[in-house]
Backbone as a printed PyTorch tensor [residue, N CA C, xyz], in Angstrom:
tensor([[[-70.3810, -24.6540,  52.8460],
         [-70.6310, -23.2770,  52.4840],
         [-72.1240, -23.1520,  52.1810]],

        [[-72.8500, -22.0980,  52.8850],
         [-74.1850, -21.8300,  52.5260],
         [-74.7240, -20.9330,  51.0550]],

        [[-75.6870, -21.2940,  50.7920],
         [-75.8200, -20.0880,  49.4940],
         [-75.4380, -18.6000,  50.0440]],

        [[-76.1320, -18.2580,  51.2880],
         [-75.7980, -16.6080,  51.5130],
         [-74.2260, -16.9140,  51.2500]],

        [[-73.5720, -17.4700,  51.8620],
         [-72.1370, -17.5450,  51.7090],
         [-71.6300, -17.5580,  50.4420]],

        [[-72.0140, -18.4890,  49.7460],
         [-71.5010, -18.5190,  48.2160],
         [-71.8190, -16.8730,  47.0740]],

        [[-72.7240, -16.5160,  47.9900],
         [-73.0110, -15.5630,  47.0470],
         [-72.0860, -13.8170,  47.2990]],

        [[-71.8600, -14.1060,  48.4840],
         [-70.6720, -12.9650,  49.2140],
         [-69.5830, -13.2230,  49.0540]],

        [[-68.8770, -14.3860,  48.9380],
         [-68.0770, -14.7010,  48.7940],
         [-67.0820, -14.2050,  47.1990]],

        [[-65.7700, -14.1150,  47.2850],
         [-64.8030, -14.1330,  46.2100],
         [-64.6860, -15.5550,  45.0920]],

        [[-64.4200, -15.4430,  43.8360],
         [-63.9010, -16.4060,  43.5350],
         [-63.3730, -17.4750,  43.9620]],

        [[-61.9460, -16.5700,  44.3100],
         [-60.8620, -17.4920,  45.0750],
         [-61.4370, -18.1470,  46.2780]],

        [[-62.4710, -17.8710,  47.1490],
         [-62.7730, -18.0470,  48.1840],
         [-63.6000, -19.5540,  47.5310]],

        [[-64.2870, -19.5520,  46.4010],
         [-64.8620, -21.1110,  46.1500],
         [-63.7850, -21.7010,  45.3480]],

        [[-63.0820, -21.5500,  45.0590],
         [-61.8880, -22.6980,  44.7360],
         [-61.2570, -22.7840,  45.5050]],

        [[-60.9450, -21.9860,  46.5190],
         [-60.1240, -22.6320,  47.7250],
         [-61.0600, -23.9590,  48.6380]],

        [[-62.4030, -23.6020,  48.4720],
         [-62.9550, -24.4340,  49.4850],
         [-63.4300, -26.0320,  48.0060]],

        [[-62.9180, -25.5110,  47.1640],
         [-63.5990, -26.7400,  46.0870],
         [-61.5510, -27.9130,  46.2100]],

        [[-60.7240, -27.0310,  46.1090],
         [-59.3910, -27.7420,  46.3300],
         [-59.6960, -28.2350,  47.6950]],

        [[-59.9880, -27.5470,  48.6970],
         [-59.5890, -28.1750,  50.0610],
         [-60.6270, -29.3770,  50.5810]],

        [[-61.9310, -29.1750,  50.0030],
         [-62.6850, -30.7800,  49.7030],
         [-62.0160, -31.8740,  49.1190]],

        [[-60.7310, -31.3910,  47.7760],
         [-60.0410, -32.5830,  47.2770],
         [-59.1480, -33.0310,  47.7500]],

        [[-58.2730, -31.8600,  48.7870],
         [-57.1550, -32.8250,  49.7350],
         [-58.1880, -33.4410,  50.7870]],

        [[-59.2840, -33.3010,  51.1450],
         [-59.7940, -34.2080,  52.0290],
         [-59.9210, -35.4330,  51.6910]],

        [[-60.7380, -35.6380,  50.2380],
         [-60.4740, -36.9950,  49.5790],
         [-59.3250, -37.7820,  49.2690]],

        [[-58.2930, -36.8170,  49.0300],
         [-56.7580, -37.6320,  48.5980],
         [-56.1170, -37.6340,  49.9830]],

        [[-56.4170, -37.0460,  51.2560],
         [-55.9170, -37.7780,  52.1210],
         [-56.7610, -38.9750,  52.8460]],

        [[-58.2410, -39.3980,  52.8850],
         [-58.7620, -39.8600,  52.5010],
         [-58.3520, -41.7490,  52.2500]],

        [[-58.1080, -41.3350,  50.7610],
         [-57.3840, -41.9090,  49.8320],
         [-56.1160, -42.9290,  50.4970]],

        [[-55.3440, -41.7680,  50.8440],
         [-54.2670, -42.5690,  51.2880],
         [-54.4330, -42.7340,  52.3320]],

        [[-55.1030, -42.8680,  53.4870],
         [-55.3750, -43.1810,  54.8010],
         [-56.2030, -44.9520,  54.2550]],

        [[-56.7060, -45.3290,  53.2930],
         [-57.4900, -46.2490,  52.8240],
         [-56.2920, -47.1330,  52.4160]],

        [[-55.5350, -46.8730,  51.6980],
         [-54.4630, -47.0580,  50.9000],
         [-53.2600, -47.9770,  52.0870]],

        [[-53.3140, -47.1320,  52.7830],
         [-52.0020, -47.8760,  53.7950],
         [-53.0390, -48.5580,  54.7530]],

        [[-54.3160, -48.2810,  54.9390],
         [-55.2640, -49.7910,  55.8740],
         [-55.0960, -50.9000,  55.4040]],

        [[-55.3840, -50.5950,  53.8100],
         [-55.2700, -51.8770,  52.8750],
         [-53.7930, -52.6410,  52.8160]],

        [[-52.9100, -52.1770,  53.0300],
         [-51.6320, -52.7120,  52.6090],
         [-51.3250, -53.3650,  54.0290]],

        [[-51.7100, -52.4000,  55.1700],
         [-50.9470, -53.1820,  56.3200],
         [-51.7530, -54.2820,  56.4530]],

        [[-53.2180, -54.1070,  56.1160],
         [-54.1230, -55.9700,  56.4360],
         [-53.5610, -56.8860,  55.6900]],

        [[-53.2810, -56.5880,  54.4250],
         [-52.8960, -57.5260,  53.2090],
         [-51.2530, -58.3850,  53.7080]],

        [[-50.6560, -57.1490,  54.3800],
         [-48.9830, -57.6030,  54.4150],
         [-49.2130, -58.3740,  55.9090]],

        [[-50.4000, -58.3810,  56.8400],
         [-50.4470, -59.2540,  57.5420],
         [-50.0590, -60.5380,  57.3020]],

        [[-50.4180, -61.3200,  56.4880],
         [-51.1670, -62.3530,  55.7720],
         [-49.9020, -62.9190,  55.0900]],

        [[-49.0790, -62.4170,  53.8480],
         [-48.4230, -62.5830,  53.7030],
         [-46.7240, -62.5050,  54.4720]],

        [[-45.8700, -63.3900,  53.4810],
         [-44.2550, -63.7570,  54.1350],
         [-43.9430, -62.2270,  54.4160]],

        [[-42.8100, -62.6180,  54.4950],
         [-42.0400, -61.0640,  54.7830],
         [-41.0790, -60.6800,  53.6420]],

        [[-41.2330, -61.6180,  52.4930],
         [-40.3210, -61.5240,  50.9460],
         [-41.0940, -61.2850,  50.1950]],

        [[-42.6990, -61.4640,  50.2350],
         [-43.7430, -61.0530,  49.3620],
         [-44.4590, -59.4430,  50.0920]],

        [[-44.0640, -58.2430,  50.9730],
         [-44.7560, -57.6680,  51.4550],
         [-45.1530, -57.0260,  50.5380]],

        [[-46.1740, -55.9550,  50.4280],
         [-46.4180, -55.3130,  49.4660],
         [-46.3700, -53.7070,  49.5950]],

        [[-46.0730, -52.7580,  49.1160],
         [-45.4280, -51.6370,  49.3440],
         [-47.0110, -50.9220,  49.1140]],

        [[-47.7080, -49.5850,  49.4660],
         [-47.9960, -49.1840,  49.5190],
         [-48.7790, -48.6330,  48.2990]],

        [[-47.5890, -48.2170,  47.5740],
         [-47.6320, -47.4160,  46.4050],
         [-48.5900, -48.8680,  45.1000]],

        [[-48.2620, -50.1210,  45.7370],
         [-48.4460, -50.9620,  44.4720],
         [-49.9260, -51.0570,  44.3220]],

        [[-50.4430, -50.8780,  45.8210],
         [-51.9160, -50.9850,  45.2680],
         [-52.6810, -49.7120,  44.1590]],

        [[-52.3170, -48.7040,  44.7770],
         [-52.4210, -47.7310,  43.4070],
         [-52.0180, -46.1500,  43.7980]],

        [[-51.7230, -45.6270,  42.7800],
         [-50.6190, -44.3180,  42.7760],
         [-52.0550, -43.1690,  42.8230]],

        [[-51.6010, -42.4040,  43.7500],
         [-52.0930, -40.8140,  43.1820],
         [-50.9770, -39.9900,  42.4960]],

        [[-51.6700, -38.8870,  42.2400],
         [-50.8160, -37.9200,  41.1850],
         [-49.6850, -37.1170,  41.8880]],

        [[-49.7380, -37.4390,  43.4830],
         [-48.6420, -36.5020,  44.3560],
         [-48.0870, -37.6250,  44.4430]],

        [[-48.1310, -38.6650,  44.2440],
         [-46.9000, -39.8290,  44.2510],
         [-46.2300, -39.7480,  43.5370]],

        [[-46.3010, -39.1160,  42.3560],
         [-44.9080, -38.4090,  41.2050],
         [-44.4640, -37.7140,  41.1520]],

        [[-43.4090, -37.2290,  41.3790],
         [-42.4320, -36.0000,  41.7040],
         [-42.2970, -35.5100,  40.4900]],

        [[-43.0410, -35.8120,  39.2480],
         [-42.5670, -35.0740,  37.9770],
         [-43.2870, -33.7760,  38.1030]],

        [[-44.2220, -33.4280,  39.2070],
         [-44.6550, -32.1380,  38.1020],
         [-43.8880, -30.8900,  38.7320]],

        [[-44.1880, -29.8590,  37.6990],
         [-43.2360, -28.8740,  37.7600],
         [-43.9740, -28.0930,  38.9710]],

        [[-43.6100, -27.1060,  39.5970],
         [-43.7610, -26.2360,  40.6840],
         [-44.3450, -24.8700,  39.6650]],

        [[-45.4930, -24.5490,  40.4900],
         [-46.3930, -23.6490,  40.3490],
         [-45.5790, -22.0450,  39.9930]],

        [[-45.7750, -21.4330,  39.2620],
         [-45.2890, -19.9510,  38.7350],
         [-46.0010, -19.1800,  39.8070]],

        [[-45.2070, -18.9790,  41.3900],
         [-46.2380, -18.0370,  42.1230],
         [-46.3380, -16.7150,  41.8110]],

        [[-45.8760, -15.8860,  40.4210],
         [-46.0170, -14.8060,  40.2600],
         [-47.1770, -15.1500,  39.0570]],

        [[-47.5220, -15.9400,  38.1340],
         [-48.2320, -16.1180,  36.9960],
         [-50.0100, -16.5870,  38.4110]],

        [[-49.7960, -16.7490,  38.9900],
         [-50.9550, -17.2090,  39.7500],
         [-51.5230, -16.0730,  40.5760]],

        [[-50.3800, -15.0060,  41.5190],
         [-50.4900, -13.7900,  42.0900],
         [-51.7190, -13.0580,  40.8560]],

        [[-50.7590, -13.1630,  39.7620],
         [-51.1960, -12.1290,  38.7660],
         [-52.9450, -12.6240,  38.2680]],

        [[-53.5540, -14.2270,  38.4290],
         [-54.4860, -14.7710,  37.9180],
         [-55.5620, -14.0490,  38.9030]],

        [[-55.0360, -14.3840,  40.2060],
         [-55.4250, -13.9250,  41.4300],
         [-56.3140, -12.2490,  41.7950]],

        [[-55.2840, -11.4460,  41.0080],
         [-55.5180, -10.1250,  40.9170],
         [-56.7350,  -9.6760,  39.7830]],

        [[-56.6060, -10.8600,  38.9430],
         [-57.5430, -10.9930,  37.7800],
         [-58.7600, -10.8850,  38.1130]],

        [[-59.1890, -12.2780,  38.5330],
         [-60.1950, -12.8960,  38.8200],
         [-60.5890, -11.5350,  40.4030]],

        [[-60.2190, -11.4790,  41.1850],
         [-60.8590, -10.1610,  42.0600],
         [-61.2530,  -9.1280,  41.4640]],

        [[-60.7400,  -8.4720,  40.1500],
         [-60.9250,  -7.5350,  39.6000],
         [-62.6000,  -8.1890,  38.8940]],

        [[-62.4760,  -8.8270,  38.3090],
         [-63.4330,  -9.2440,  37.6700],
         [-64.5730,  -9.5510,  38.3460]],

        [[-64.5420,  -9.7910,  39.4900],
         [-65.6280, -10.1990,  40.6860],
         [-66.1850,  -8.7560,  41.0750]],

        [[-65.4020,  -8.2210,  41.5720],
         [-65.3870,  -6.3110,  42.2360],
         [-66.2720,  -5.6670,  40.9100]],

        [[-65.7000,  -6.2760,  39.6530],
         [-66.8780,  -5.6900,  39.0470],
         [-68.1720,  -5.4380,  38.8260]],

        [[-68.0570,  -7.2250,  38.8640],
         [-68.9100,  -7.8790,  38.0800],
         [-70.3640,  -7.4850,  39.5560]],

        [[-70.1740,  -7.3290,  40.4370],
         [-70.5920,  -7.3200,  41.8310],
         [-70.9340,  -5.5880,  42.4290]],

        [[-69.7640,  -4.6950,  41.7180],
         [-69.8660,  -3.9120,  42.8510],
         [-69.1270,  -3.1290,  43.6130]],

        [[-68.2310,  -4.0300,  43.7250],
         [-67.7580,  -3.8700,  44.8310],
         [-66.8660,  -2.6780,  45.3270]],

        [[-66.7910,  -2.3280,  46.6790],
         [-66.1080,  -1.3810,  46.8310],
         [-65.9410,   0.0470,  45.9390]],

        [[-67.3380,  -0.0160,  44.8330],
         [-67.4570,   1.0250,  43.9910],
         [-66.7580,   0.8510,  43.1180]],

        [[-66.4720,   0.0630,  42.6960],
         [-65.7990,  -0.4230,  41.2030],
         [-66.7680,  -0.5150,  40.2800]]])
């Protein structure tokens, strides 16, 4: 994203592009993650292999967390635009 860009741009529009830099790293991540395991399980028996997960966990490897409130986020959503449109301008606000 360029400054002219950052500066036209919405809120939401730089946290979408600041999250979608972090699934690049956490897939990334696990693309590193299973290189490492299949070289390693080369090497070793076939009673010692080593699973994936053992070399080390990310946070989507736990099924504990709860699922997102898509109406409490809609509503954050509507927030934060309002507050931008203001704060900016926009559209005569």
């Amino acid at each position: 994203m360029s400054v002219p860009d950052f500066w036209t741009c919405s809120l939401r529009d730089v946290v979408n592009v600041i999250s979608g830099h972090e699934e690049e790293k956490i897939e990334a991540l696990k693309w590193m993650r299973w290189q490492t395991a299949a070289l390693i399980n080369i090497h070793l028996s076939s009673r010692s292999k080593i699973k994936v997960t053992d070399l080390f966990k990310l946070d989507d490897d736990v099924p504990e967390k709860k699922p997102v409130d898509t109406e409490l986020l809609k509503k954050i959503n509507e927030k934060w635009d309002l507050e931008i449109a203001k704060k900016f301008n926009v559209n005569g606000q």
